[in-house]
Amino acid sequence: MFYLLSLLTGVLECGWIAFGAAHSLPLWQILCYPLAYHLGNLFPKPFSLSRSTLRIMCFLSAMAEFLMFAVQFSEKAAFVLTCIALSLLSAVIQSVRSGLKSDGNRLLKRVFRVGGFALAPLAVVVPLAILVLSSIVAFLALHEYKGKSDITRMTGQNGFSLVMTFHQLHYFFYAHITLAAMSLLLSHNSTFGIVYAALLFCGTWVTYMSVEPIISRLTNRILPVFYAGHLGISILLFMMHFVTSVPLFILLWLVTGFGGGVVYTISARAKVTGSYQKDSMTIAENIGHTLGLLTAVGVAAVFGSNSPQIMLVFGSVSALLAVATMALISRKENHHENIHIKG
């Protein structure tokens, strides 16, 4: 069940980007779909819900889907109902997944997530069927859910929560808006264009997933890897801001996964210093996801077709802020160590 839910999260997160591109929706509107999904993702952490509440959310999602099937709504009304359904389904599915994570292999989970991204273009063909299937699976999966209503407060983890937030911001500033812009661009050339864009997005995740298994075998030094990855991705995103050649942009886009893949060093460093707190790290991630997409929607609404280039710069700056924050944490740690030695 865990891996099936992981597959569905990939489809739900990116499927309606493909849908929006196929229907030539404005960029800001396309990005509202993944934003709705990530708003729902806030419910497992920091907002945990009871099984009965999640069942109600599942029922409301099903009602929205039924209305879209039975009633001929305007495009705006259908857009709002779809966003509501995505947000509700995300809350339910992610809540169940959160409770099942200890039973799942992380690499296999990511493989199924990427599989969901690859299947995302199906939302262009059978959007309502995907939502209905997701509702059924989510409702059945709730039998395995044991969570209770609660609010988990995030701690600073001596600054590591901020590092993780900046890291997630750097990715969500550019990832989905790049996918949306690429889908819109390629969809004009052929019907395969949207599928091609989705596969390219999967490619960035392949490079992302390859980093930790390779680098962790070559070296156990955490900070050099962190700094190299984030400085590299910052430079790369800034360069992409000026690139006008589509093939070159695609190549650089695929390479960005290598920089994002060093995310494992943040938790690893926090654990070494005794600052790591799992729930706080998860909340920091979720905040970064949501704020990154919210910013992308706002910039797309104001700047339209120029917004992808702007968000690349935002991503570059955010990666630098992650570096600066980590440097300040390390400096503070060294200062305390020196005081301890002198004392």
Coordinates of C-alpha atoms in Angstrom, one line a residue:
M1 CA 0.0 0.0 0.0
F2 CA 2.8 2.4 0.9
Y3 CA 4.4 2.1 -2.6
L4 CA 1.0 2.5 -4.4
L5 CA 0.4 5.6 -2.4
S6 CA 3.9 6.9 -3.3
L7 CA 3.0 6.3 -7.0
L8 CA -0.2 8.2 -6.7
T9 CA 1.5 11.2 -5.0
G10 CA 3.7 11.6 -8.1
V11 CA 0.7 11.5 -10.4
L12 CA -1.4 13.9 -8.2
E13 CA 1.5 16.4 -7.7
C14 CA 2.5 16.8 -11.4
G15 CA -0.4 15.3 -13.4
W16 CA -2.4 18.6 -13.5
I17 CA 0.7 20.5 -14.7
A18 CA 0.4 18.3 -17.8
F19 CA -3.3 18.9 -17.9
G20 CA -2.9 22.6 -17.6
A21 CA -0.3 22.7 -20.4
A22 CA -2.5 20.6 -22.7
H23 CA -5.3 23.1 -22.2
S24 CA -3.0 26.1 -22.6
L25 CA -3.9 27.5 -19.2
P26 CA -2.0 30.5 -17.8
L27 CA 1.2 29.6 -16.0
W28 CA 0.0 30.8 -12.6
Q29 CA -3.1 28.7 -12.9
I30 CA -1.1 25.6 -13.8
L31 CA 1.0 26.1 -10.7
C32 CA -2.0 26.3 -8.5
Y33 CA -2.5 22.6 -9.0
P34 CA 0.7 21.5 -7.3
L35 CA 0.3 24.2 -4.8
A36 CA -3.0 22.8 -3.8
Y37 CA -1.4 19.4 -3.5
H38 CA 1.3 20.7 -1.2
L39 CA -1.1 22.7 0.9
G40 CA -2.7 19.3 1.7
N41 CA 0.7 17.9 2.5
L42 CA 0.9 20.3 5.5
F43 CA -1.6 18.1 7.4
P44 CA 0.6 15.2 8.4
K45 CA 3.2 17.7 9.6
P46 CA 2.6 20.0 11.4
F47 CA -1.1 19.3 11.4
S48 CA -2.0 15.7 12.2
L49 CA -5.6 14.6 11.8
S50 CA -7.8 11.8 13.2
R51 CA -9.0 9.0 11.0
S52 CA -12.6 10.2 11.2
T53 CA -11.5 13.7 10.0
L54 CA -9.6 12.2 7.1
R55 CA -12.5 10.1 6.1
I56 CA -14.6 13.2 6.0
M57 CA -12.0 14.8 3.8
C58 CA -12.0 11.7 1.6
F59 CA -15.8 12.0 1.3
L60 CA -15.6 15.7 0.4
S61 CA -13.1 14.9 -2.3
A62 CA -15.4 12.2 -3.7
M63 CA -18.3 14.7 -3.7
A64 CA -16.2 17.2 -5.6
E65 CA -15.4 14.5 -8.2
F66 CA -19.0 13.5 -8.5
L67 CA -20.1 17.1 -9.1
M68 CA -17.4 17.5 -11.8
F69 CA -18.8 14.3 -13.4
A70 CA -22.5 15.2 -13.1
V71 CA -22.6 18.9 -13.6
Q72 CA -21.3 21.0 -16.6
F73 CA -19.3 23.6 -14.7
S74 CA -17.5 26.6 -16.0
E75 CA -13.7 26.3 -16.4
K76 CA -13.1 28.4 -13.3
A77 CA -15.5 26.3 -11.2
A78 CA -13.9 23.1 -12.4
F79 CA -10.5 24.5 -11.7
V80 CA -11.5 25.4 -8.1
L81 CA -13.1 22.0 -7.5
T82 CA -10.0 20.2 -8.9
C83 CA -7.7 22.2 -6.5
I84 CA -10.0 21.3 -3.6
A85 CA -9.9 17.6 -4.5
L86 CA -6.1 17.6 -4.9
S87 CA -5.6 19.3 -1.6
L88 CA -8.0 16.9 0.3
L89 CA -6.5 13.8 -1.3
S90 CA -3.0 14.9 -0.6
A91 CA -3.9 15.4 3.1
V92 CA -5.4 11.9 3.3
I93 CA -2.7 10.1 1.3
Q94 CA 0.3 11.9 2.9
S95 CA -1.2 11.3 6.4
V96 CA -1.3 7.5 5.8
R97 CA 2.1 7.5 4.1
S98 CA 3.6 9.4 7.1
G99 CA 2.5 6.5 9.4
L100 CA 3.8 3.8 7.0
K101 CA 7.2 5.4 6.2
S102 CA 9.1 3.1 8.7
D103 CA 7.9 0.1 6.7
G104 CA 9.1 1.4 3.3
N105 CA 12.5 1.4 1.6
R106 CA 13.5 5.0 0.9
L107 CA 15.1 4.3 -2.5
L108 CA 12.1 2.1 -3.6
K109 CA 9.8 4.9 -2.4
R110 CA 11.6 7.4 -4.6
V111 CA 11.4 5.0 -7.6
F112 CA 7.6 4.8 -7.2
R113 CA 7.4 8.6 -6.8
V114 CA 9.4 9.0 -10.1
G115 CA 7.1 6.4 -11.7
G116 CA 4.2 8.6 -10.7
F117 CA 5.8 11.6 -12.3
A118 CA 6.3 9.5 -15.5
L119 CA 2.6 8.6 -15.4
A120 CA 1.5 12.2 -14.7
P121 CA 0.5 12.9 -18.4
L122 CA -2.3 10.4 -17.9
A123 CA -4.1 13.3 -16.2
V124 CA -4.5 14.9 -19.6
V125 CA -6.5 11.9 -20.8
V126 CA -8.4 10.6 -17.7
P127 CA -8.2 13.3 -15.0
L128 CA -11.4 12.4 -13.3
A129 CA -10.7 8.7 -13.3
I130 CA -7.3 9.4 -11.6
L131 CA -9.0 11.4 -8.9
V132 CA -11.7 8.7 -8.3
L133 CA -9.1 6.0 -8.2
S134 CA -7.0 8.0 -5.7
S135 CA -10.1 8.6 -3.5
I136 CA -10.8 4.8 -3.4
V137 CA -7.2 3.9 -2.6
A138 CA -7.0 6.7 0.0
F139 CA -10.2 5.5 1.7
L140 CA -9.0 1.9 1.8
A141 CA -5.6 3.0 3.1
L142 CA -7.2 4.7 6.0
H143 CA -7.7 1.3 7.6
E144 CA -4.0 1.3 8.3
Y145 CA -4.0 4.8 9.8
K146 CA -3.6 5.2 13.5
G147 CA -2.8 8.9 13.9
K148 CA -4.6 11.4 16.2
S149 CA -5.4 15.1 15.9
D150 CA -2.4 17.0 17.0
I151 CA -0.1 20.0 16.1
T152 CA 3.6 19.3 16.0
R153 CA 5.7 22.4 16.7
M154 CA 8.9 22.9 14.8
T155 CA 12.1 23.5 16.7
G156 CA 15.0 25.5 15.2
Q157 CA 17.4 22.5 15.5
N158 CA 20.2 25.1 16.2
G159 CA 19.6 26.5 12.7
F160 CA 19.3 23.3 10.7
S161 CA 15.5 23.8 10.2
L162 CA 16.3 27.1 8.4
V163 CA 19.0 25.4 6.3
M164 CA 16.5 22.7 5.2
T165 CA 13.8 25.4 4.5
F166 CA 16.2 27.3 2.2
H167 CA 17.2 24.0 0.5
Q168 CA 13.6 23.1 -0.2
L169 CA 12.8 26.7 -1.3
H170 CA 15.6 26.6 -3.9
Y171 CA 14.1 23.5 -5.5
F172 CA 10.4 24.6 -5.4
F173 CA 11.3 28.0 -6.7
Y174 CA 12.3 26.6 -10.0
A175 CA 11.3 22.9 -10.4
H176 CA 7.5 23.0 -11.0
I177 CA 7.6 26.3 -12.9
T178 CA 10.3 24.9 -15.2
L179 CA 8.2 21.7 -15.7
A180 CA 5.1 23.8 -16.5
A181 CA 7.0 26.1 -18.9
M182 CA 8.7 23.2 -20.6
S183 CA 5.3 21.4 -20.9
L184 CA 3.7 24.5 -22.5
L185 CA 6.7 25.0 -24.9
L186 CA 6.9 21.3 -26.0
S187 CA 3.1 20.8 -26.3
H188 CA 3.1 23.3 -29.2
N189 CA 5.4 21.1 -31.2
S190 CA 3.7 17.7 -30.8
T191 CA 1.2 15.8 -28.6
F192 CA 4.2 13.9 -27.3
G193 CA 5.7 17.2 -26.0
I194 CA 4.0 16.9 -22.6
V195 CA 5.1 13.3 -22.1
Y196 CA 8.6 14.4 -23.1
A197 CA 8.6 17.2 -20.5
A198 CA 7.4 14.7 -17.8
L199 CA 10.2 12.3 -18.7
L200 CA 12.8 15.1 -18.5
F201 CA 11.4 15.9 -15.0
C202 CA 11.9 12.3 -14.1
G203 CA 15.5 12.6 -15.4
T204 CA 16.2 15.4 -12.8
W205 CA 15.1 12.9 -10.1
V206 CA 17.3 10.2 -11.5
T207 CA 20.3 12.5 -11.1
Y208 CA 19.0 13.5 -7.7
M209 CA 18.7 9.9 -6.4
S210 CA 22.1 9.0 -7.7
V211 CA 24.0 11.4 -5.4
E212 CA 23.8 10.0 -2.0
P213 CA 24.5 6.3 -2.9
I214 CA 27.6 7.4 -4.9
I215 CA 29.0 10.2 -2.8
S216 CA 28.4 8.6 0.6
R217 CA 30.6 5.7 -0.6
L218 CA 33.4 8.0 -1.8
T219 CA 33.6 10.2 1.3
N220 CA 32.0 10.6 4.7
R221 CA 32.9 14.3 4.9
I222 CA 29.6 16.1 5.2
L223 CA 30.2 19.8 5.0
P224 CA 32.4 19.8 1.8
V225 CA 29.8 17.9 0.0
F226 CA 27.0 20.2 1.3
Y227 CA 28.9 23.4 0.2
A228 CA 30.0 22.0 -3.2
G229 CA 26.4 20.9 -4.0
H230 CA 24.7 24.1 -3.0
L231 CA 27.3 26.4 -4.5
G232 CA 27.3 24.4 -7.7
I233 CA 23.5 24.5 -8.0
S234 CA 23.4 28.2 -7.2
I235 CA 25.9 28.9 -10.0
L236 CA 24.0 26.5 -12.4
L237 CA 20.6 28.1 -11.8
F238 CA 22.0 31.5 -12.3
M239 CA 23.5 30.4 -15.6
M240 CA 20.3 28.9 -16.7
H241 CA 18.7 32.3 -16.3
F242 CA 20.6 33.5 -19.4
V243 CA 20.3 30.3 -21.5
T244 CA 18.1 30.7 -24.6
S245 CA 19.0 27.4 -26.3
V246 CA 16.3 24.8 -25.4
P247 CA 18.7 21.7 -25.8
L248 CA 21.3 23.4 -23.6
F249 CA 18.6 24.4 -21.0
I250 CA 17.3 20.8 -20.9
L251 CA 20.9 19.5 -20.3
L252 CA 21.5 21.9 -17.5
W253 CA 18.0 21.1 -16.1
L254 CA 18.9 17.5 -15.9
V255 CA 22.2 18.3 -14.1
T256 CA 20.4 20.3 -11.4
G257 CA 19.5 17.0 -9.7
F258 CA 23.1 16.5 -8.7
G259 CA 23.0 19.7 -6.6
G260 CA 19.7 18.9 -5.0
G261 CA 20.8 15.4 -4.2
V262 CA 23.2 16.6 -1.4
V263 CA 20.1 17.3 0.8
Y264 CA 21.1 14.2 2.8
T265 CA 24.0 16.1 4.2
I266 CA 21.7 18.5 6.1
S267 CA 20.1 15.8 8.3
A268 CA 23.5 14.0 8.5
R269 CA 25.2 17.2 9.9
A270 CA 22.4 17.8 12.3
K271 CA 22.7 14.3 13.7
V272 CA 26.5 14.7 14.1
T273 CA 26.0 17.8 16.2
G274 CA 23.1 16.3 18.2
S275 CA 20.6 18.8 16.8
Y276 CA 18.5 16.5 14.6
Q277 CA 14.8 16.3 15.3
K278 CA 12.9 14.3 12.7
D279 CA 9.5 16.0 13.0
S280 CA 11.0 19.5 12.8
M281 CA 13.1 18.6 9.8
T282 CA 9.9 17.3 8.0
I283 CA 8.0 20.5 8.9
A284 CA 10.9 22.6 7.6
E285 CA 10.7 20.6 4.3
N286 CA 6.9 21.0 4.0
I287 CA 7.2 24.8 4.7
G288 CA 9.8 25.1 2.0
H289 CA 7.6 23.2 -0.5
T290 CA 4.6 25.3 0.1
L291 CA 6.3 28.7 0.3
G292 CA 8.3 27.9 -2.8
L293 CA 5.2 27.1 -4.9
L294 CA 3.2 30.0 -3.4
T295 CA 6.0 32.4 -4.5
A296 CA 6.1 30.8 -8.0
V297 CA 2.3 31.2 -8.4
G298 CA 2.6 34.9 -7.3
V299 CA 5.5 35.6 -9.6
A300 CA 3.8 33.8 -12.5
A301 CA 0.6 35.8 -12.0
V302 CA 2.6 39.1 -12.2
F303 CA 5.3 38.4 -14.7
G304 CA 3.8 35.7 -16.9
S305 CA 6.2 34.2 -19.4
N306 CA 9.2 35.9 -17.8
S307 CA 8.5 34.2 -14.4
P308 CA 10.6 31.0 -15.0
Q309 CA 13.8 33.1 -15.5
I310 CA 13.0 35.1 -12.3
M311 CA 12.4 31.9 -10.3
L312 CA 15.7 30.5 -11.4
V313 CA 17.4 33.5 -9.8
F314 CA 15.3 33.0 -6.7
G315 CA 16.4 29.4 -6.6
S316 CA 20.1 30.5 -7.0
V317 CA 19.8 33.0 -4.1
S318 CA 18.0 30.5 -1.9
A319 CA 20.8 27.9 -2.4
L320 CA 23.3 30.6 -1.4
L321 CA 21.2 31.4 1.7
A322 CA 21.4 27.7 2.7
V323 CA 25.2 27.9 2.3
A324 CA 25.4 31.1 4.4
T325 CA 23.2 29.6 7.2
M326 CA 25.2 26.4 7.3
A327 CA 28.4 28.5 7.5
L328 CA 27.0 30.5 10.4
I329 CA 26.0 27.3 12.2
S330 CA 29.5 25.8 11.7
R331 CA 31.2 29.0 12.9
K332 CA 29.1 29.0 16.0
E333 CA 29.9 25.4 16.7
N334 CA 33.7 26.1 16.2
H335 CA 33.4 29.1 18.6
H336 CA 31.8 26.9 21.3
E337 CA 34.4 24.2 20.8
N338 CA 37.3 26.8 21.2
I339 CA 35.7 28.1 24.4
H340 CA 35.4 24.5 25.7
I341 CA 39.1 23.8 24.9
K342 CA 40.3 27.0 26.4
G343 CA 38.1 26.4 29.5

